GROMACS .gro file of C-alpha atoms in nm:
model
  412
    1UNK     CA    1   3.692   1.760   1.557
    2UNK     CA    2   3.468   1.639   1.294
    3UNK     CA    3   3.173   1.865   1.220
    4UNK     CA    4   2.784   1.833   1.323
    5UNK     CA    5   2.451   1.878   1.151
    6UNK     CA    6   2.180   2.026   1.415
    7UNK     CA    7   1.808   1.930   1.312
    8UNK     CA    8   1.517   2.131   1.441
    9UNK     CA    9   1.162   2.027   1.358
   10UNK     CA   10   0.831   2.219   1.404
   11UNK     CA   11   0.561   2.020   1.332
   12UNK     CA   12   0.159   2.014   1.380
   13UNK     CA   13  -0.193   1.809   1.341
   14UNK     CA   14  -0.543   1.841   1.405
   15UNK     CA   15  -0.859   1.686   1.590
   16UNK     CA   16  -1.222   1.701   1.596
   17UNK     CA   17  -1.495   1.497   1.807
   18UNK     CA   18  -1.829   1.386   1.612
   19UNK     CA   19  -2.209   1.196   1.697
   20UNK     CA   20  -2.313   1.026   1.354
   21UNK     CA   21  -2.599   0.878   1.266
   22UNK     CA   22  -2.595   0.659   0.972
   23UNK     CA   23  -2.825   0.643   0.693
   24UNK     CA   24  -2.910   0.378   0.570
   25UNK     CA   25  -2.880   0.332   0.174
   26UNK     CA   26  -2.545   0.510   0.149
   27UNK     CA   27  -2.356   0.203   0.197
   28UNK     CA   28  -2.053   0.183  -0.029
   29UNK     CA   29  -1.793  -0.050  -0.110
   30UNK     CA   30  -1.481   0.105   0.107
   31UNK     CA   31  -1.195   0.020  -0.153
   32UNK     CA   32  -1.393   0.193  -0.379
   33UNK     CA   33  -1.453   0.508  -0.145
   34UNK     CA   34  -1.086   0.550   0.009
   35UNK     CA   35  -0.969   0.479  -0.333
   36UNK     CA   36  -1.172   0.807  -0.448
   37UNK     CA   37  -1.084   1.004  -0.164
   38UNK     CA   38  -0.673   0.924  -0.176
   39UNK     CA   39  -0.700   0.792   0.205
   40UNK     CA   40  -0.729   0.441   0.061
   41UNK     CA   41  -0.349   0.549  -0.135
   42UNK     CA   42  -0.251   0.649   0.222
   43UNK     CA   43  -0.322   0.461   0.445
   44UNK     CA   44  -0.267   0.068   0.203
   45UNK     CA   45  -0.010   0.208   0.012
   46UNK     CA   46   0.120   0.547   0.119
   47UNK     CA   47   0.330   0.631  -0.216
   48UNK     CA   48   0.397   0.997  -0.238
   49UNK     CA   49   0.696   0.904  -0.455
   50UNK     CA   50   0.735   0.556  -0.670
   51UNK     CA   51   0.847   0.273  -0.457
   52UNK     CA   52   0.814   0.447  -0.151
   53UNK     CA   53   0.638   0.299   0.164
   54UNK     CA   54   0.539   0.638   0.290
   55UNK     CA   55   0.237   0.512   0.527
   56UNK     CA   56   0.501   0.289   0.683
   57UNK     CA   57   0.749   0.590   0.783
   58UNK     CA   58   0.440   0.820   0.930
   59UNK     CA   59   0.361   0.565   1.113
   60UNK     CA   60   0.688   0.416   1.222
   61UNK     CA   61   0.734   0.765   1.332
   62UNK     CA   62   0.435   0.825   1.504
   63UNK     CA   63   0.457   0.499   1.725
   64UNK     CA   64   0.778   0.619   1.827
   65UNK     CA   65   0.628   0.921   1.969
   66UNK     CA   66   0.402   0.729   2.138
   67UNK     CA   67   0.623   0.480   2.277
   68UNK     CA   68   0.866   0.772   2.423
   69UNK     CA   69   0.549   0.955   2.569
   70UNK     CA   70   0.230   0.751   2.554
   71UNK     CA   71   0.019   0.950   2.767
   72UNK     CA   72   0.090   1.256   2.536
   73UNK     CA   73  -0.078   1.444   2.281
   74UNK     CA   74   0.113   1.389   1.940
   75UNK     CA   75   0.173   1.608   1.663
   76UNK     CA   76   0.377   1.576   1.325
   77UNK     CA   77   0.443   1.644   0.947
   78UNK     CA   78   0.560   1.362   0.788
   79UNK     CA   79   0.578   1.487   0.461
   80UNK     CA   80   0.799   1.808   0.626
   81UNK     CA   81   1.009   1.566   0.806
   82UNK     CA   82   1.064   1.296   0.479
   83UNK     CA   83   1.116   1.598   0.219
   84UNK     CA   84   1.363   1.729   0.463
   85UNK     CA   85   1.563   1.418   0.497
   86UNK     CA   86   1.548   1.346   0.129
   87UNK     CA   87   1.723   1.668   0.071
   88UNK     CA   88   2.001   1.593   0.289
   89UNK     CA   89   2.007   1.289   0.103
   90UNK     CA   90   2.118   1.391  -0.200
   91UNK     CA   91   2.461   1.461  -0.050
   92UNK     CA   92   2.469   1.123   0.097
   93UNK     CA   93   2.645   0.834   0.019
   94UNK     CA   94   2.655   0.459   0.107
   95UNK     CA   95   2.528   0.331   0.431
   96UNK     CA   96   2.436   0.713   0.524
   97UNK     CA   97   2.230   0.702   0.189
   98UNK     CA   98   2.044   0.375   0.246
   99UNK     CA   99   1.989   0.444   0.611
  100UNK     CA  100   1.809   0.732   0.551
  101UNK     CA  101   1.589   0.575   0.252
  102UNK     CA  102   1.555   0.315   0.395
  103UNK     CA  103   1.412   0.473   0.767
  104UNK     CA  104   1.187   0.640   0.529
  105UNK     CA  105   1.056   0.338   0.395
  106UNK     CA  106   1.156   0.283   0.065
  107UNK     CA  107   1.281  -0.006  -0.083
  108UNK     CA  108   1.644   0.054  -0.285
  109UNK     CA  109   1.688  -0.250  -0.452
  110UNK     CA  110   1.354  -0.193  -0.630
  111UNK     CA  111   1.364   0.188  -0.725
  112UNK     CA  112   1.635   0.396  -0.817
  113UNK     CA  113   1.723   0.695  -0.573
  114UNK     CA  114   1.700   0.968  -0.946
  115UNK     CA  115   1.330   0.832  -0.920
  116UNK     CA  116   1.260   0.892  -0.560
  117UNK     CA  117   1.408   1.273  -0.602
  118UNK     CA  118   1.143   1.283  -0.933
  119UNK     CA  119   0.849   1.143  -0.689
  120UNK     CA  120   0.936   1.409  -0.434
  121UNK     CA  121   0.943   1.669  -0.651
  122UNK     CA  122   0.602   1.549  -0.839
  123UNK     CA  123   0.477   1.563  -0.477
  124UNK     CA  124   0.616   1.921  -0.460
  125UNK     CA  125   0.413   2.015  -0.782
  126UNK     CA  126   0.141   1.856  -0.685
  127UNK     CA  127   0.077   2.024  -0.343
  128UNK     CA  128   0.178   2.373  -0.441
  129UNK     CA  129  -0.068   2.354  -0.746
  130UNK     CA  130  -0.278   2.711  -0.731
  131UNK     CA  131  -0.646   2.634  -0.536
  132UNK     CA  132  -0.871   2.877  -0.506
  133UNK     CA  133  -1.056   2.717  -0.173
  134UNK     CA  134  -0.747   2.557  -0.013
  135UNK     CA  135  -0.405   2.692   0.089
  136UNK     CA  136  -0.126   2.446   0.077
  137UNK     CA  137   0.206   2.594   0.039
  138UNK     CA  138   0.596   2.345   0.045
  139UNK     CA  139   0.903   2.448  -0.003
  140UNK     CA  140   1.255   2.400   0.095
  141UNK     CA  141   1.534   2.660   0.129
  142UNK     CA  142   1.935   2.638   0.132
  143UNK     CA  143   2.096   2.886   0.389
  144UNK     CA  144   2.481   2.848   0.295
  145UNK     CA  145   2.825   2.987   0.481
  146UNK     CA  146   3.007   3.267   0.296
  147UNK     CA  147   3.334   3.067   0.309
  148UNK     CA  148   3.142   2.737   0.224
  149UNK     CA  149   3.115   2.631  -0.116
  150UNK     CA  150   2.910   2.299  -0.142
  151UNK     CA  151   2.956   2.083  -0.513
  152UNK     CA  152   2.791   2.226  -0.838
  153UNK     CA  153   2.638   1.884  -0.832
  154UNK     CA  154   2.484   1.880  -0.455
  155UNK     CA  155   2.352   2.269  -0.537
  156UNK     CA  156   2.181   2.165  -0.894
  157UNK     CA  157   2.043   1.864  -0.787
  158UNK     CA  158   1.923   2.049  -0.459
  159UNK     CA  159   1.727   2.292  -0.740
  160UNK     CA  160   1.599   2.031  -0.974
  161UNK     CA  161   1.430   1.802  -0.777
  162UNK     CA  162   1.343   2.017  -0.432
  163UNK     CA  163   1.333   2.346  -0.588
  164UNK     CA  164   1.504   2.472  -0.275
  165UNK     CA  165   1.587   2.870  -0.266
  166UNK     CA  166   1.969   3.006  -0.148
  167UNK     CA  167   2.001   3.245   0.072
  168UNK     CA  168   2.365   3.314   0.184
  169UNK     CA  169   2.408   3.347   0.592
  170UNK     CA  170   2.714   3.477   0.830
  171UNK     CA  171   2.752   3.219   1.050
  172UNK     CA  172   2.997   3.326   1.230
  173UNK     CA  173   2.770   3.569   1.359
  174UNK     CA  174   2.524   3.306   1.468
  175UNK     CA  175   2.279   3.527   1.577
  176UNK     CA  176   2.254   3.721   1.292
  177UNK     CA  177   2.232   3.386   1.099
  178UNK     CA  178   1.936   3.247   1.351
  179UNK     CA  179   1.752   3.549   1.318
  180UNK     CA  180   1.789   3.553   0.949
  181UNK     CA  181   1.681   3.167   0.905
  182UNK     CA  182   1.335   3.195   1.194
  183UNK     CA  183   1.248   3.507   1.006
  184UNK     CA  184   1.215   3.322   0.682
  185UNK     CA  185   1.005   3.066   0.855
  186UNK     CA  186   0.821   3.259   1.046
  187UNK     CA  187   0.733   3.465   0.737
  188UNK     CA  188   0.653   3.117   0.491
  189UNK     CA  189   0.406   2.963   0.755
  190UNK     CA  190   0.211   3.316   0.809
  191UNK     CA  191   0.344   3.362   1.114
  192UNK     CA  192   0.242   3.036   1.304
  193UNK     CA  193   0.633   2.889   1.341
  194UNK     CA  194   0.775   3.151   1.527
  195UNK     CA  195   1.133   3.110   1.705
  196UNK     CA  196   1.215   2.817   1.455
  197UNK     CA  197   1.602   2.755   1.577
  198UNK     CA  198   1.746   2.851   1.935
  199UNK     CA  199   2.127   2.867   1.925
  200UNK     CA  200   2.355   2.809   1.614
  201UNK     CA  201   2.701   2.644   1.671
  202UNK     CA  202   2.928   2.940   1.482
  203UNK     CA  203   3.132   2.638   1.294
  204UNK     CA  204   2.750   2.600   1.077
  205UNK     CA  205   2.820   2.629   0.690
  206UNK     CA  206   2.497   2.530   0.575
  207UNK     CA  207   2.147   2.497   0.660
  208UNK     CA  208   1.855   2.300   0.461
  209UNK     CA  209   1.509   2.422   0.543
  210UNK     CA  210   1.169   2.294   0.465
  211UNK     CA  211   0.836   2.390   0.560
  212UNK     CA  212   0.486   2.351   0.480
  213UNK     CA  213   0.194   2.586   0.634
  214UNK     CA  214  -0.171   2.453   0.542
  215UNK     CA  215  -0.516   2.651   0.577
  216UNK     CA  216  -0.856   2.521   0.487
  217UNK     CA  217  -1.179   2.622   0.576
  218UNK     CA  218  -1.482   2.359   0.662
  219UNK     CA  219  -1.725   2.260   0.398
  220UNK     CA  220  -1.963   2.267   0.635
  221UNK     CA  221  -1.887   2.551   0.854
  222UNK     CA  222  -1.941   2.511   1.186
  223UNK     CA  223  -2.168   2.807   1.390
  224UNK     CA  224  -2.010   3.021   1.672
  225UNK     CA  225  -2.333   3.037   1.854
  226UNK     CA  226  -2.362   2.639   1.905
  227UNK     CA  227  -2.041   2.656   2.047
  228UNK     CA  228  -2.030   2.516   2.420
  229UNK     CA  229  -1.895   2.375   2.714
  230UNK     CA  230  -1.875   2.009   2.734
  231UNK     CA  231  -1.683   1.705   2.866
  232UNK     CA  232  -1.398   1.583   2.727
  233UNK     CA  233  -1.247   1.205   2.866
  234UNK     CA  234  -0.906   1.187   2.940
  235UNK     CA  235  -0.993   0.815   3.049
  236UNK     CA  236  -1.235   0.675   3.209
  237UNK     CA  237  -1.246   0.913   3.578
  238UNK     CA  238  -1.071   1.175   3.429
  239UNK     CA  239  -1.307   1.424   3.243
  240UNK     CA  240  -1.198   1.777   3.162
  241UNK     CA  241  -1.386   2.055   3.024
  242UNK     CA  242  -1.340   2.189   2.648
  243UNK     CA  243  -1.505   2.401   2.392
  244UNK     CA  244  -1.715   2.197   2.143
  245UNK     CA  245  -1.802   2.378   1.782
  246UNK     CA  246  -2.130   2.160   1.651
  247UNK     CA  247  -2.226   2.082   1.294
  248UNK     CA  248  -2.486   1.894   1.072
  249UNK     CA  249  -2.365   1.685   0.760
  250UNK     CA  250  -2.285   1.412   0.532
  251UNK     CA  251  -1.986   1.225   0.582
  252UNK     CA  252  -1.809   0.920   0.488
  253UNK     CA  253  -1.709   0.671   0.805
  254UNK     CA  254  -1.674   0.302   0.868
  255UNK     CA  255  -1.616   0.065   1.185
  256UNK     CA  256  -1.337  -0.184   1.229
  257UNK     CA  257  -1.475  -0.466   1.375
  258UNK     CA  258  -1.127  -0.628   1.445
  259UNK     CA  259  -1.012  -0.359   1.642
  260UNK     CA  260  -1.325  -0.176   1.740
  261UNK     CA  261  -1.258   0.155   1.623
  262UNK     CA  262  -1.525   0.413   1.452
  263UNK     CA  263  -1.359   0.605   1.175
  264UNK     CA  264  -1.513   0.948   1.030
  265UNK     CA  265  -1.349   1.123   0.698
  266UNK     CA  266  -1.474   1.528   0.757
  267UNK     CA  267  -1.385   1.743   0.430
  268UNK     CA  268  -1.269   2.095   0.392
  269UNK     CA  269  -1.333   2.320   0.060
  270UNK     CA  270  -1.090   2.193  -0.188
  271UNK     CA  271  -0.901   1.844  -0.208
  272UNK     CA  272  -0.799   1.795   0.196
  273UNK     CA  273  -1.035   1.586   0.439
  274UNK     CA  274  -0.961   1.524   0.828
  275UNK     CA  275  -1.021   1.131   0.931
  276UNK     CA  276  -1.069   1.071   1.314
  277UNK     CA  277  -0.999   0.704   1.428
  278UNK     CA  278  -1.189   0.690   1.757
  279UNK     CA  279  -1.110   0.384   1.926
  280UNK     CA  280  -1.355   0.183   2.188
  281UNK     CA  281  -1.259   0.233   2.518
  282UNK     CA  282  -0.949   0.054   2.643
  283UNK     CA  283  -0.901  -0.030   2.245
  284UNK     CA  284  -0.620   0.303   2.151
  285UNK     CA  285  -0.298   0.055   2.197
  286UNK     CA  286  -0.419  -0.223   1.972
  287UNK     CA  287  -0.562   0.049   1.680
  288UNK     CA  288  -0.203   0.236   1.721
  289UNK     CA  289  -0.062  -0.120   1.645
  290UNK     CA  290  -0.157  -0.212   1.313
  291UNK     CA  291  -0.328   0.157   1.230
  292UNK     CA  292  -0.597  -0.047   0.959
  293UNK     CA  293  -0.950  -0.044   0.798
  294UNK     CA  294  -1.243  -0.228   0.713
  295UNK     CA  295  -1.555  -0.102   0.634
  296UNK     CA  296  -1.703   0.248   0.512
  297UNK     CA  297  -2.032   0.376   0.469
  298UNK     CA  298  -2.154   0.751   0.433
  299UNK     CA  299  -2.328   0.856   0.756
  300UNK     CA  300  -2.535   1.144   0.863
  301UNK     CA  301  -2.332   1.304   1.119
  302UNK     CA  302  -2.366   1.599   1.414
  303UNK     CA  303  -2.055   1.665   1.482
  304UNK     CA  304  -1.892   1.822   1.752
  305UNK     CA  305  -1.518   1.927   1.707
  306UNK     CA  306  -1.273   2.091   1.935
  307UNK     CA  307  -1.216   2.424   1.957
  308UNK     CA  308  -0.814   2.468   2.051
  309UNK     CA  309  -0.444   2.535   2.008
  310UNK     CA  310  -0.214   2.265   2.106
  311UNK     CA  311   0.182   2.289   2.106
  312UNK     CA  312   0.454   1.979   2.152
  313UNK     CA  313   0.766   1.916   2.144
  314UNK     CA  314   1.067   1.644   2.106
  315UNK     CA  315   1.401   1.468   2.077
  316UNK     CA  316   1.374   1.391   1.669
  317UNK     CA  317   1.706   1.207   1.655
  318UNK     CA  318   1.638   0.955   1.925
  319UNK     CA  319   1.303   0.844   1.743
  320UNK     CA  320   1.496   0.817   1.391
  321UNK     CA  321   1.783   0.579   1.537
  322UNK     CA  322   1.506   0.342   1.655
  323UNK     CA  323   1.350   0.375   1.313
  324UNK     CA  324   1.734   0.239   1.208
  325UNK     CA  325   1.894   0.591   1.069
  326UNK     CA  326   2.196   0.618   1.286
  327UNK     CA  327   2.512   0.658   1.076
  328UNK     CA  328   2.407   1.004   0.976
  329UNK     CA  329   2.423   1.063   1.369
  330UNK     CA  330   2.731   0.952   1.400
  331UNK     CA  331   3.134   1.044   1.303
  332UNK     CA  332   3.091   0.745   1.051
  333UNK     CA  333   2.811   0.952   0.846
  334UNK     CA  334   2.961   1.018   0.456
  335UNK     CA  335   2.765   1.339   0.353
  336UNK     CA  336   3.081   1.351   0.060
  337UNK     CA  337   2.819   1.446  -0.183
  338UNK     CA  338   2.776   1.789  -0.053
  339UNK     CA  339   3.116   1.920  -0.004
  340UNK     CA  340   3.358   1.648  -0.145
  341UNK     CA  341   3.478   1.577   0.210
  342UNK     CA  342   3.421   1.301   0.530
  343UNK     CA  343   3.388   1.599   0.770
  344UNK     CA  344   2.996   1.624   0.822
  345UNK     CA  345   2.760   1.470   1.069
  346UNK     CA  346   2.398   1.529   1.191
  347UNK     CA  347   2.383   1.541   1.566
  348UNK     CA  348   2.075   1.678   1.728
  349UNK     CA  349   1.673   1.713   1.594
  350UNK     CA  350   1.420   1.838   1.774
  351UNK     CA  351   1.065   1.931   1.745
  352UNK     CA  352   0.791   2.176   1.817
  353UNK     CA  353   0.403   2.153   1.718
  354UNK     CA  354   0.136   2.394   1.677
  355UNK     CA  355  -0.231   2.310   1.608
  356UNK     CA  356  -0.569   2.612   1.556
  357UNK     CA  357  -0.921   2.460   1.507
  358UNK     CA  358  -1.141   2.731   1.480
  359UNK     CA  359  -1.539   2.722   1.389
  360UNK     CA  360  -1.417   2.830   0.974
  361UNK     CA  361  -1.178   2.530   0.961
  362UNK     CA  362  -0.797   2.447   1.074
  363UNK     CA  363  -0.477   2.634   1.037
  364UNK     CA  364  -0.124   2.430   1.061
  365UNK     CA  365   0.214   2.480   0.994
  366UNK     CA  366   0.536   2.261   0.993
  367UNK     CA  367   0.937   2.342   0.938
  368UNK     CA  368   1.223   2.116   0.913
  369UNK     CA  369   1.578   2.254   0.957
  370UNK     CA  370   1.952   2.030   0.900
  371UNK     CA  371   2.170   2.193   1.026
  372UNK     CA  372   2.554   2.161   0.887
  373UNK     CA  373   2.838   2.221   1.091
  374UNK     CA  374   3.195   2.161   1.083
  375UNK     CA  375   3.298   1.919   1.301
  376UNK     CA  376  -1.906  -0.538   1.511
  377UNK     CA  377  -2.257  -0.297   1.364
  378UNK     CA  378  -2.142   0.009   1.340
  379UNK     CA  379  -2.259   0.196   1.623
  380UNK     CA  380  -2.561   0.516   1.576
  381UNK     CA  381  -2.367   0.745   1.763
  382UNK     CA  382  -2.018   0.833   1.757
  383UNK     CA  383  -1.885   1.088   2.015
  384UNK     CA  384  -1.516   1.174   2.012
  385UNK     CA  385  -1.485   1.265   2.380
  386UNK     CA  386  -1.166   1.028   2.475
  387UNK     CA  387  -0.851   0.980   2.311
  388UNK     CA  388  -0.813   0.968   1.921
  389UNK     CA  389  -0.613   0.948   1.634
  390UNK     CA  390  -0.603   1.182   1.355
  391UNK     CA  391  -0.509   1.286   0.956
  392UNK     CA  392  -0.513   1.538   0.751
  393UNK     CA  393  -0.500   1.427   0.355
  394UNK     CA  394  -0.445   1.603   0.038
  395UNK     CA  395  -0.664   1.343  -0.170
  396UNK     CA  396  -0.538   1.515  -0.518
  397UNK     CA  397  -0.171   1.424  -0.419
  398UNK     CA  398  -0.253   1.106  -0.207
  399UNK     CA  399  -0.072   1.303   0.034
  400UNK     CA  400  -0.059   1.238   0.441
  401UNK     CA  401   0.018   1.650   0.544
  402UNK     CA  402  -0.023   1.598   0.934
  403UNK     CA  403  -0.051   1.330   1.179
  404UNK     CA  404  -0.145   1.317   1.555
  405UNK     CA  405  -0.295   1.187   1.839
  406UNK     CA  406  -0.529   1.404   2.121
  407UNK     CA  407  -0.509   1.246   2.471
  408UNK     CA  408  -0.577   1.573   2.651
  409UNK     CA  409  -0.713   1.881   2.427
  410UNK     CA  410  -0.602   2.111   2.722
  411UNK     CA  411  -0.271   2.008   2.698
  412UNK     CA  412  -0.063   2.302   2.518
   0.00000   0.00000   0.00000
């Protein structure tokens, strides 16, 4: 029987609701703005690594989510579940190879794989750069079989581009081996990924890890005494009640007049800023369609975010074959680069989320686990109490950390 690769993905995003009121004579030009803050890098040209199309895979991924469960609340890392893949692609080979690069969104006949391994480990540099105001920690790990001994080349290239750590396991005790493996999750996102894997198949020999774990507080710090009750609309006769923090401030935002959707960029201390993309009522399918922009301006806004902890969960291979990665699902899948041998496959990824807002700021954490086995104007108020789309950026990296969608806050 040919071996199997299990995935298991936790992943997590965050949301706020805001009332601006725009002042005028703090227009700016938006290429100009995004282009300053690194959303304009994100969201036009997504490029983590040279030649990649990253915007393109978060949100190829994302509408798969939503097509699978549109009435959902949606939570990912992208940049967990694309570092993730890219390791297992350095033991990949042909059509498994290009599949996966491909589904990520990078174009092979105009960069060389060596440079998209550099670009991801730039990106690794970049985000795990010491900040005294923001917490961003990345990192991948290589949990490995006694009895399994994976090429020089696979394990060297595995530490010079994704600086992954090796930890030896007992899989034959699969227990032992899951309890080992959640630990080390649990303990590298603070405690917020907790119960990472469920079973392990005892023919596992290896097991690539990543994870990232974010914390950032507000710049504008929202009060605990304006805290309150208010309505939140799951559509139009369905309104639910949630816990609203409130805030005064500056912020950047502009209006798509093609899709009708207000947009509002909210910063945290250091280099990452939340966007919200509110769309006009009735409007969420067509802005989850094309997912562009076209005007910003800075605004004076009150804001009111959401006060919550939200958790998801789903079936990560059946998104990533409609995305077009299939052959690493399947007994055709040539992972020869990591053991010298046709005998490895991936066969199952799933995935967990877990958001916190609180009045300070927002707490998230993600993990990724492969798992290797044998065999118009722009309106003067804008209230996010319906659905909406959100971001969290790292503008010094041009960096898309989380991704997700809030279609019922209450949800968990």
């Amino acid at each position: 029987m040919k071996p199997f690769i299990f995935c298991c993905l936790v992943l997590v995003g965050l949301y706020a609701v805001a009332n601006c009121h725009h002042i005028s004579g703090k227009h700016k030009d938006e290429k100009e703005l995004l282009e300053h803050s690194g959303a304009y890098d994100i969201i036009n040209q997504g490029c983590p690594t040279r030649g990649s199309s990253y915007a393109d895979f978060t949100f190829s991924f994302y509408k798969q989510v939503m097509l699978k469960e549109p009435n959902k609340n949606i939570f990912f890392s992208p940049i967990s579940i694309s570092t993730a893949f890219a390791m297992l692609a350095v033991g990949a080979k042909s059509t498994t190879l290009n599949q996966i690069f491909v589904g990520m969104g990078f174009n092979l006949t105009e960069v060389q794989v060596e440079d998209i391994h550099e670009g991801f480990h730039h990106l690794l540099y970049m985000l795990n750069k010491p900040d005294n105001e923001i917490e961003i920690s990345l990192g991948n790990a290589l949990f490995t079989d006694r009895g399994f001994r994976p090429l020089e080349k696979f394990l060297n290239d595995i530490k010079a581009f994704y600086e992954a750590e090796f930890l030896s396991s007992n899989f034959h005790n699969p227990p032992e081996a899951k309890k080992q493996i959640n630990d080390y999750v649990e303990k590298k996102t603070h405690g917020k990924i907790q119960n990472f894997l469920g079973s392990l198949d005892p023919r596992t020999v290896m097991v690539l890890v990543n994870y990232i774990y974010f914390k950032a507080s507000w710049e504008n710090p929202f009060a605990p005494i304006q805290t309150t009750e208010a309505d939140f609309f799951v559509d139009v006769k369905t309104p639910i009640k949630v816990n609203m923090m409130r805030q005064e401030g500056e912020y950047a935002s502009y209006y798509d007049k093609q899709l009708f959707c207000e947009v509002v960029q909210i910063p945290y201390h250091g280099t990452a800023e939340a966007i919200l993309i509110l769309p006009d009522s009735g409007k969420m399918k067509e802005v989850e369609n094309v997912l562009v922009k076209e005007t910003v301006f800075y605004c004076y806004c009150l804001t009111d975010t959401l006060l919550v902890s939200v958790t998801g969960s789903y079936d990560i291979r059946q998104l990533f074959e409609k995305m077009g990665i299939t052959q690493v699902f399947s007994s055709n899948a040539d992972l020869s680069g990591i053991n010298g041998a046709h005998d490895l496959q991936v066969t199952k990824a799933v995935h967990k989320a877990l958001l916190k807002v609180h009045e300070n700021g927002t707490e998230a954490a993600a993990a990724t686990a492969i798992i290797i086995s044998k065999v118009h104007q722009p309106s003067v108020t804008i209230k996010f109490n319906r659905p909406f789309i959100m971001l969290i950026l790292d503008k010094a990296s041009a960096t898309m950390l989380f991704m997700g969608k809030i279609v019922n806050p209450t949800e968990n």
